[in-house]
Amino acid sequence: MFIVHVASEFAPIAKVGGLADVLLGLCRELTWKGHDVEIILPFYDCMDRSKIEDLTQEEQTFTTHWDNQKCTNRVWHGKVEGLTVTFIDPQTQDKFFERGQYYGYPDDPYRFAYFSRSVLEYLQQRNKHPDVLHIHDWQQGLIPVLNKKVFAESGLKIGRILMTIHNIDYQGWCEEGVFNKAGAPIQPEFLQNDSYNMLKAGIIYCNILTTVSPNYSYEVQTPEGGKGLDELLRQYRSKFYGILNGIDYSYWNPSIDRYLPENYCLEGQNIEDIRLTKTRIKNMLQKRMGLTVGNHPLVGAVTRLVPQKGIEQIKQALFRTVEKGGQFLLLGSSPLPEIQIEFEQLQIRFKDNPNVHIELSYNEDLSHLFFAAGDILVVPSLFEPCGLTQLIALKYGTIPIVRKTGGLADTINDVDFSRKEIEERNGYVFENPDENGIYSALDRAMHCYYDDFQKWQDLVDRALKLNFSWTNPANLYLELYSKEI
Ligand code: ADP
């Protein structure tokens, strides 16, 4: 099958959050299964180009019809982690992808509408006809509309368009001009309140719609979870599916992780050896972070600091951990200045505390070290479409504490209260997004860590044995790629 993925992020070269990981993991699995996969991305100036192999510019350019003008684009090709990636490089005065950041500009809807139109122009002008065009989030919301109303009529053949919603909080609200410039017809249904909505347009016109966990697919169909789109999603529920994300174990895997000073895995090592290895990595990390070196429970969070992630509960977890004699590592960065400032103040407050380290940056290296060195990961999200960090943590034998929402509820079962089989009980879960909620779970976890060594060791052992690879989710996507529609 010829499958083209169009996205705004791709790990490890252009990563803001989980979307980037999902693209890499899914595309890699599809390639392993023998499919012909091409990934199309904007040619961002801020990408990590050192991780693109054989980056070459095509001699031929192509044209995008935009705002009644013809705009020229360069095309680049390269290999990322062995996968074929095509980059679209607009030569317009707007310098859409030469901004230093991936997102956060007032004209973001214009930037990605331009990119969306350009993808279809590229496929058409290069005579490429994918069996499946798989698009991701609002950034490509105009593709299904443009395909149906403009490109399909002028000869572009795309077998089907599958759209995945990774987070319904981001919908691409915009003015009419975005649709006009892209040449996409406007319909009253695309309006929401007083804004046009790019995600809505995509939902209506795509052939198949998915989101990233079964539980989230139900939540977004409710008024509380749908962020204004619940009714529309209920209307289209016959084409709407929830497929849990996987984890790319060729990247997130303590047995081969290149960021770790020592590797470990259950094949060839027993659980006690693993505990000792994790402790050595912890001691190394403690030294590096200026924390007291010793066998304190190491709790942490690796996250974008945005309201969705339960900012208050992250802070409460930090305070409580210290109160209980543990150590806390917060690795987070915020696109929102007020939240960034709030955490900078917290950082100053704990500057000299030997049990707290707050790192306010995006740091891949440190994230791997924490997953390996840590004992407990907190993910107290207010909502979470799937969540990857809890799954990564399990693979590294670090126990997740999560709020019962979205994909967190699909993947983590409380060790004390779940009715699932014991093998599936893999963490601590709380419901209420408040101090009592996070304390109840954190206190139980700390108590187990300090006072019930065998139970904790068994829990770590079970976590290490779980499998959240991409094999199964990729099969589910393949079923949708070829399902009768
Ligand atoms: P989201 O996509 O909402 O940000 P996910 O849990 O799906 O959340 O994915 C987050 C991904 O980004 C994980 O791979 C996590 O390790 C990584 N990540 C988040 N914040 C940081 C950070 N400050 N430094 C390094 N990695 C981070």
XYZ file of C-alpha atoms and ligand atoms in Angstrom:
512
model
C 0.000 0.000 0.000
C 1.259 3.526 -0.741
C 0.624 5.503 2.443
C 1.415 9.214 2.780
C 1.461 10.799 6.223
C 1.196 14.580 6.422
C 2.082 16.151 9.734
C 3.393 19.208 11.519
C 5.787 17.243 13.787
C 8.094 14.286 13.425
C 10.486 12.835 16.021
C 13.344 13.343 16.485
C 13.789 16.252 14.068
C 10.706 18.369 14.782
C 9.177 17.535 18.145
C 6.933 19.577 20.395
C 5.017 16.737 22.042
C 3.606 13.258 21.609
C 2.432 13.862 18.029
C 6.051 13.679 16.874
C 6.601 10.318 18.607
C 3.376 8.894 17.236
C 4.320 9.767 13.663
C 7.733 8.153 13.932
C 6.472 5.019 15.685
C 3.508 4.407 13.417
C 5.400 5.108 10.180
C 8.252 2.866 11.217
C 5.888 -0.003 12.028
C 4.025 0.425 8.720
C 7.344 0.327 6.866
C 8.384 -2.839 8.711
C 5.126 -4.407 7.621
C 6.191 -3.836 4.014
C 4.222 -0.733 3.081
C 5.521 2.148 1.019
C 5.419 5.107 3.423
C 6.223 8.734 2.658
C 6.073 11.500 5.247
C 5.498 15.114 4.212
C 6.519 17.943 6.542
C 7.082 21.689 6.310
C 10.750 22.602 5.879
C 11.064 24.338 9.273
C 14.203 26.365 9.855
C 14.262 25.188 13.486
C 14.358 21.433 12.731
C 17.311 19.419 13.916
C 18.832 18.954 10.463
C 21.789 17.025 11.847
C 19.396 14.074 12.224
C 18.325 14.117 8.565
C 20.456 11.919 6.350
C 21.118 12.579 2.660
C 19.143 15.814 2.658
C 18.908 16.852 -0.973
C 16.952 19.457 -2.860
C 14.963 18.414 -5.912
C 15.983 20.292 -9.011
C 12.389 20.904 -9.929
C 10.179 23.249 -7.926
C 6.374 23.143 -7.856
C 3.629 25.730 -7.665
C 0.978 26.414 -5.045
C -2.085 28.424 -5.997
C -2.561 30.712 -3.040
C -4.492 33.950 -2.740
C -5.004 33.964 -6.514
C -1.282 33.890 -7.114
C 1.209 31.231 -8.069
C 3.785 30.600 -5.362
C 6.931 28.579 -5.859
C 8.037 25.834 -3.468
C 11.285 23.968 -3.223
C 11.171 20.286 -2.355
C 13.695 18.494 -0.195
C 14.065 14.793 0.509
C 15.922 13.029 3.277
C 15.975 10.001 5.521
C 14.993 10.261 9.164
C 15.546 7.100 11.219
C 15.555 5.253 7.912
C 12.213 6.679 6.757
C 11.617 8.696 3.606
C 10.665 12.279 4.388
C 9.712 14.993 1.931
C 9.923 18.624 2.995
C 7.989 21.461 1.418
C 9.878 24.729 1.414
C 7.714 27.706 0.362
C 9.513 30.582 -1.333
C 6.966 33.212 -0.352
C 7.501 36.546 1.353
C 5.561 35.299 4.372
C 8.456 33.008 5.306
C 5.872 30.615 6.735
C 8.353 28.118 8.157
C 11.309 30.373 8.859
C 10.138 31.616 12.214
C 12.400 29.897 14.737
C 9.504 27.960 16.315
C 6.999 25.385 15.127
C 3.839 27.063 16.423
C 2.628 30.117 18.251
C 2.244 32.766 15.542
C -0.946 34.759 14.884
C -0.942 33.512 11.287
C -0.590 29.797 12.192
C -3.869 28.958 10.386
C -2.504 30.614 7.221
C 0.848 28.815 7.579
C -0.741 25.380 7.768
C -3.469 26.108 5.222
C -0.696 27.015 2.798
C 1.130 23.809 3.666
C -2.062 21.743 3.258
C -2.790 23.128 -0.177
C 0.859 22.643 -1.134
C 0.778 18.946 -0.189
C -2.073 18.335 -2.624
C -0.395 20.431 -5.324
C 2.813 18.460 -4.820
C 1.065 15.092 -5.106
C -0.784 16.210 -8.196
C 2.155 17.827 -9.973
C 4.425 14.856 -9.209
C 1.729 12.425 -10.308
C 1.636 10.612 -6.978
C -1.606 8.877 -6.055
C -1.544 7.466 -2.530
C -3.887 4.702 -1.463
C -4.122 6.438 1.883
C -3.454 10.007 2.907
C -3.221 10.034 6.692
C -3.418 13.534 8.162
C -3.036 14.740 11.729
C -4.874 17.436 13.699
C -6.286 20.812 12.643
C -3.129 21.797 10.782
C -4.261 19.630 7.862
C -7.987 20.153 8.305
C -8.354 21.789 4.882
C -6.880 18.831 3.000
C -10.074 16.725 2.825
C -12.141 19.723 1.706
C -9.638 20.842 -0.903
C -9.253 17.297 -2.170
C -12.976 16.725 -2.554
C -13.872 20.131 -3.961
C -10.820 21.039 -6.012
C -8.189 18.367 -6.573
C -10.238 15.175 -7.066
C -12.014 16.942 -9.937
C -8.737 17.807 -11.577
C -7.320 14.305 -11.596
C -5.647 13.701 -8.227
C -6.492 10.199 -7.037
C -6.311 9.545 -3.319
C -7.786 6.233 -2.174
C -8.996 7.647 1.131
C -8.188 10.310 3.661
C -7.909 9.293 7.282
C -7.679 12.040 9.847
C -6.459 11.535 13.412
C -7.346 13.944 16.203
C -4.478 13.967 18.692
C -5.923 16.686 20.925
C -9.307 18.306 20.473
C -8.234 21.317 22.513
C -6.514 22.664 19.411
C -8.953 23.268 16.560
C -7.442 25.884 14.251
C -9.965 28.678 14.711
C -9.498 31.199 11.975
C -11.020 33.862 9.808
C -12.683 33.366 6.456
C -9.539 34.587 4.705
C -7.713 31.342 5.466
C -10.220 29.322 3.430
C -10.321 31.998 0.733
C -6.576 32.188 0.257
C -6.321 28.388 0.107
C -9.150 28.262 -2.441
C -11.308 26.089 -0.173
C -15.054 26.651 -0.396
C -16.652 27.934 2.755
C -19.659 26.220 4.298
C -21.759 27.444 7.209
C -20.979 24.186 9.073
C -17.323 25.199 9.280
C -18.319 28.069 11.551
C -18.209 27.714 15.297
C -19.367 30.686 17.316
C -17.857 33.490 15.241
C -14.814 31.690 13.942
C -14.138 29.298 11.141
C -12.736 26.022 12.373
C -10.205 24.022 10.381
C -10.587 20.852 12.442
C -14.333 20.900 11.846
C -13.816 21.106 8.104
C -11.519 18.082 8.292
C -13.940 16.073 10.430
C -16.781 16.644 7.990
C -14.839 15.801 4.828
C -12.388 13.049 5.831
C -13.340 9.464 4.965
C -12.321 7.982 8.297
C -11.748 9.756 11.570
C -9.757 8.439 14.504
C -8.501 9.596 17.840
C -5.731 8.250 20.010
C -7.493 6.107 22.604
C -10.882 4.382 22.860
C -11.773 6.213 26.071
C -10.965 9.632 24.582
C -13.158 8.803 21.581
C -16.096 8.533 24.015
C -15.094 11.553 26.072
C -14.980 13.885 23.059
C -18.535 12.907 22.203
C -19.724 14.374 25.506
C -20.375 18.075 26.152
C -17.656 18.092 28.861
C -14.972 16.591 26.626
C -15.917 17.689 23.132
C -14.776 21.319 23.352
C -17.779 22.344 21.281
C -17.453 19.525 18.744
C -19.264 16.740 20.620
C -22.461 17.045 18.628
C -20.582 16.966 15.331
C -18.604 13.925 16.472
C -21.764 12.123 17.496
C -23.159 12.901 14.068
C -20.120 11.279 12.419
C -19.677 8.453 14.912
C -20.079 5.751 12.271
C -16.714 6.750 10.782
C -15.037 7.565 14.111
C -12.654 5.134 15.913
C -10.377 5.220 18.953
C -6.995 3.539 18.504
C -4.549 3.609 21.374
C -1.103 4.972 20.514
C 1.875 2.684 20.787
C 5.431 3.291 21.891
C 8.391 2.936 19.563
C 10.450 0.345 21.429
C 13.352 0.717 19.035
C 13.773 4.189 20.550
C 12.211 3.996 24.020
C 13.846 0.876 25.355
C 16.192 0.597 28.345
C 17.972 -2.374 26.797
C 19.343 -0.266 23.912
C 18.770 3.341 24.989
C 21.823 5.324 23.873
C 21.192 8.068 26.434
C 21.725 5.740 29.418
C 25.078 5.064 31.092
C 23.997 1.426 31.554
C 21.336 -0.599 29.780
C 18.969 -3.088 31.366
C 16.196 -5.528 30.508
C 14.413 -8.546 31.859
C 16.010 -10.862 29.321
C 19.281 -11.797 30.925
C 18.769 -9.835 34.130
C 16.549 -10.579 37.081
C 14.414 -7.965 38.751
C 16.939 -7.457 41.548
C 19.728 -6.756 39.006
C 17.436 -4.264 37.332
C 16.708 -2.562 40.638
C 20.442 -2.204 41.234
C 21.046 -0.837 37.730
C 18.201 1.660 38.089
C 19.661 2.720 41.445
C 23.096 3.330 39.911
C 21.529 5.444 37.167
C 19.537 7.273 39.847
C 22.691 8.012 41.841
C 24.388 9.338 38.717
C 21.415 11.554 37.949
C 21.239 12.774 41.554
C 24.884 13.816 41.311
C 24.341 15.549 38.001
C 21.290 17.439 39.301
C 22.891 18.409 42.591
C 20.473 16.253 44.618
C 21.458 14.309 47.732
C 22.761 10.948 46.548
C 20.953 8.032 48.172
C 18.034 5.715 47.992
C 15.247 8.284 48.177
C 12.182 7.589 46.061
C 12.623 9.686 42.927
C 9.338 11.112 41.697
C 9.004 13.269 38.602
C 7.062 14.704 35.711
C 8.144 15.075 32.072
C 5.668 17.354 30.413
C 4.664 20.409 28.492
C 3.514 22.834 31.172
C 0.056 23.767 29.909
C -3.237 23.792 31.857
C -4.251 20.408 30.372
C -1.422 18.724 32.263
C -2.795 19.531 35.746
C -0.334 22.261 36.710
C -1.649 22.567 40.284
C -1.447 18.825 40.901
C 2.116 18.716 39.575
C 3.064 21.357 42.142
C 1.135 19.555 44.878
C 2.922 16.306 44.016
C 6.244 18.104 44.300
C 5.441 19.530 47.757
C 4.050 16.234 49.034
C 6.997 14.208 47.759
C 9.447 16.418 49.628
C 7.263 16.295 52.740
C 7.409 12.492 52.599
C 11.194 12.365 52.272
C 11.344 11.788 48.524
C 12.996 13.716 45.712
C 11.270 15.428 42.802
C 12.525 16.123 39.304
C 10.384 18.324 37.128
C 11.312 18.447 33.462
C 8.940 20.760 31.676
C 8.680 23.714 29.406
C 5.809 26.034 28.730
C 4.771 27.931 25.633
C 2.669 30.133 27.932
C 4.657 32.980 29.532
C 2.484 33.175 32.683
C 3.021 29.473 33.432
C 6.717 29.652 32.583
C 7.104 32.548 35.052
C 5.178 30.672 37.729
C 7.570 27.737 37.455
C 10.632 29.984 37.303
C 9.536 31.327 40.682
C 9.181 27.782 41.988
C 12.636 27.035 40.639
C 14.082 29.968 42.610
C 12.246 28.850 45.729
C 13.751 25.343 45.553
C 17.150 26.428 44.245
C 19.037 25.265 47.320
C 16.823 22.322 48.193
C 18.848 19.095 47.739
C 15.673 17.112 47.064
C 14.161 19.104 44.218
C 15.380 19.822 40.726
C 13.323 21.875 38.308
C 14.525 21.943 34.713
C 12.520 24.335 32.568
C 13.531 23.301 29.103
C 12.959 20.651 26.517
C 15.686 18.100 27.205
C 15.569 14.728 25.465
C 18.673 13.402 27.172
C 17.406 14.218 30.666
C 13.994 12.743 29.922
C 15.553 9.346 29.100
C 17.710 9.478 32.223
C 14.705 10.277 34.375
C 12.566 7.463 32.931
C 15.376 5.029 33.792
C 16.390 6.522 37.135
C 12.929 7.345 38.425
C 10.674 5.376 40.733
C 7.409 7.225 40.146
C 6.089 9.372 37.282
C 3.122 11.654 37.937
C 0.674 12.420 35.124
C -2.196 14.307 36.773
C -3.735 15.610 33.519
C -7.157 17.255 33.537
C -7.680 15.519 30.203
C -5.294 13.367 28.191
C -6.106 12.024 24.719
C -3.645 9.145 25.090
C -0.515 10.175 26.951
C 2.828 8.640 26.141
C 4.928 9.317 29.214
C 3.043 6.794 31.365
C 3.722 4.120 28.726
C 7.376 5.067 28.364
C 7.720 5.005 32.168
C 6.342 1.444 32.342
C 8.913 0.233 29.833
C 11.663 1.648 32.078
C 10.189 0.155 35.278
C 9.034 3.516 36.617
C 5.563 3.422 38.123
C 2.943 5.888 36.848
C 0.478 7.787 39.007
C -2.246 9.081 36.710
C -5.582 10.791 36.813
C -8.395 8.657 35.484
C -9.027 10.338 32.160
C -8.686 9.636 28.430
C -5.897 7.272 27.459
C -4.496 7.310 30.995
C -7.617 5.448 32.111
C -7.230 3.007 29.199
C -3.643 2.124 30.050
C -3.102 2.351 33.823
C -4.959 0.144 36.296
C -4.719 0.820 39.999
C -2.656 -1.730 41.861
C -4.964 -1.609 44.894
C -8.430 -0.939 43.500
C -8.642 -2.182 39.923
C -10.735 -5.242 39.193
C -8.430 -6.210 36.324
C -6.182 -9.263 36.445
C -3.168 -8.751 38.647
C -0.791 -8.728 35.606
C -2.591 -5.662 34.303
C -2.423 -3.661 37.541
C 0.439 -1.373 36.768
C 0.210 1.918 38.666
C -1.827 4.261 40.822
C -4.945 6.044 39.678
C -6.932 8.926 41.188
C -10.104 10.623 40.037
C -10.505 14.081 41.477
C -8.252 16.774 40.029
C -7.410 18.266 43.405
C -5.002 18.031 46.305
C -6.790 15.108 47.948
C -6.842 13.212 44.682
C -3.117 13.422 43.986
C -2.204 12.952 47.661
C -4.270 9.775 47.967
C -2.427 8.120 45.079
C 1.018 9.505 45.877
C 0.780 8.535 49.551
C -0.168 4.965 48.640
C 2.720 4.729 46.195
C 5.252 6.146 48.667
C 3.970 3.874 51.410
C 4.402 0.857 49.164
C 7.897 1.989 48.126
C 9.043 2.489 51.732
C 7.196 -0.279 53.542
C 6.340 -3.103 51.176
C 9.471 -3.889 49.220
C 8.121 -7.108 47.689
C 4.897 -5.511 46.463
C 6.866 -2.643 44.896
C 9.337 -5.019 43.262
C 6.449 -7.097 41.848
C 4.833 -3.953 40.501
C 8.045 -2.910 38.743
C 8.415 -6.435 37.388
C 4.879 -6.352 35.953
C 5.445 -2.905 34.444
C 8.572 -4.122 32.656
C 6.672 -7.071 31.170
C 3.832 -5.059 29.619
C 3.772 -4.493 25.902
C 2.528 -1.234 24.404
C 4.430 -1.493 21.126
C 3.078 -0.242 17.800
C 2.426 -3.750 16.440
C -1.184 -3.909 17.496
C -2.186 -0.269 16.843
C -0.544 -0.368 13.395
C -2.654 -3.438 12.535
C -5.782 -1.555 13.595
C -4.822 1.398 11.372
C -4.164 -0.991 8.473
C -7.654 -2.416 8.912
C -9.051 1.093 8.554
C -6.773 1.810 5.588
C -8.401 -1.010 3.666
C -11.866 -1.187 5.222
C -14.796 -0.796 2.886
C -16.130 2.748 2.962
P 1.681 15.821 24.718
O 1.689 15.307 23.318
O 0.354 16.371 25.157
O 2.781 16.795 24.986
P 2.393 13.083 25.478
O 2.491 12.419 26.800
O 1.537 12.445 24.450
O 1.970 14.602 25.725
O 3.860 13.189 24.837
C 4.870 13.952 25.397
C 6.203 13.582 24.769
O 7.073 14.710 24.863
C 6.905 12.449 25.483
O 7.761 11.772 24.583
C 7.741 13.193 26.541
O 8.853 12.429 26.955
C 8.155 14.416 25.771
N 8.394 15.621 26.576
C 7.468 16.462 27.096
N 8.072 17.487 27.741
C 9.415 17.273 27.617
C 10.568 18.003 28.070
N 10.474 19.130 28.748
N 11.782 17.492 27.756
C 11.889 16.327 27.056
N 10.840 15.619 26.602
C 9.620 16.084 26.883
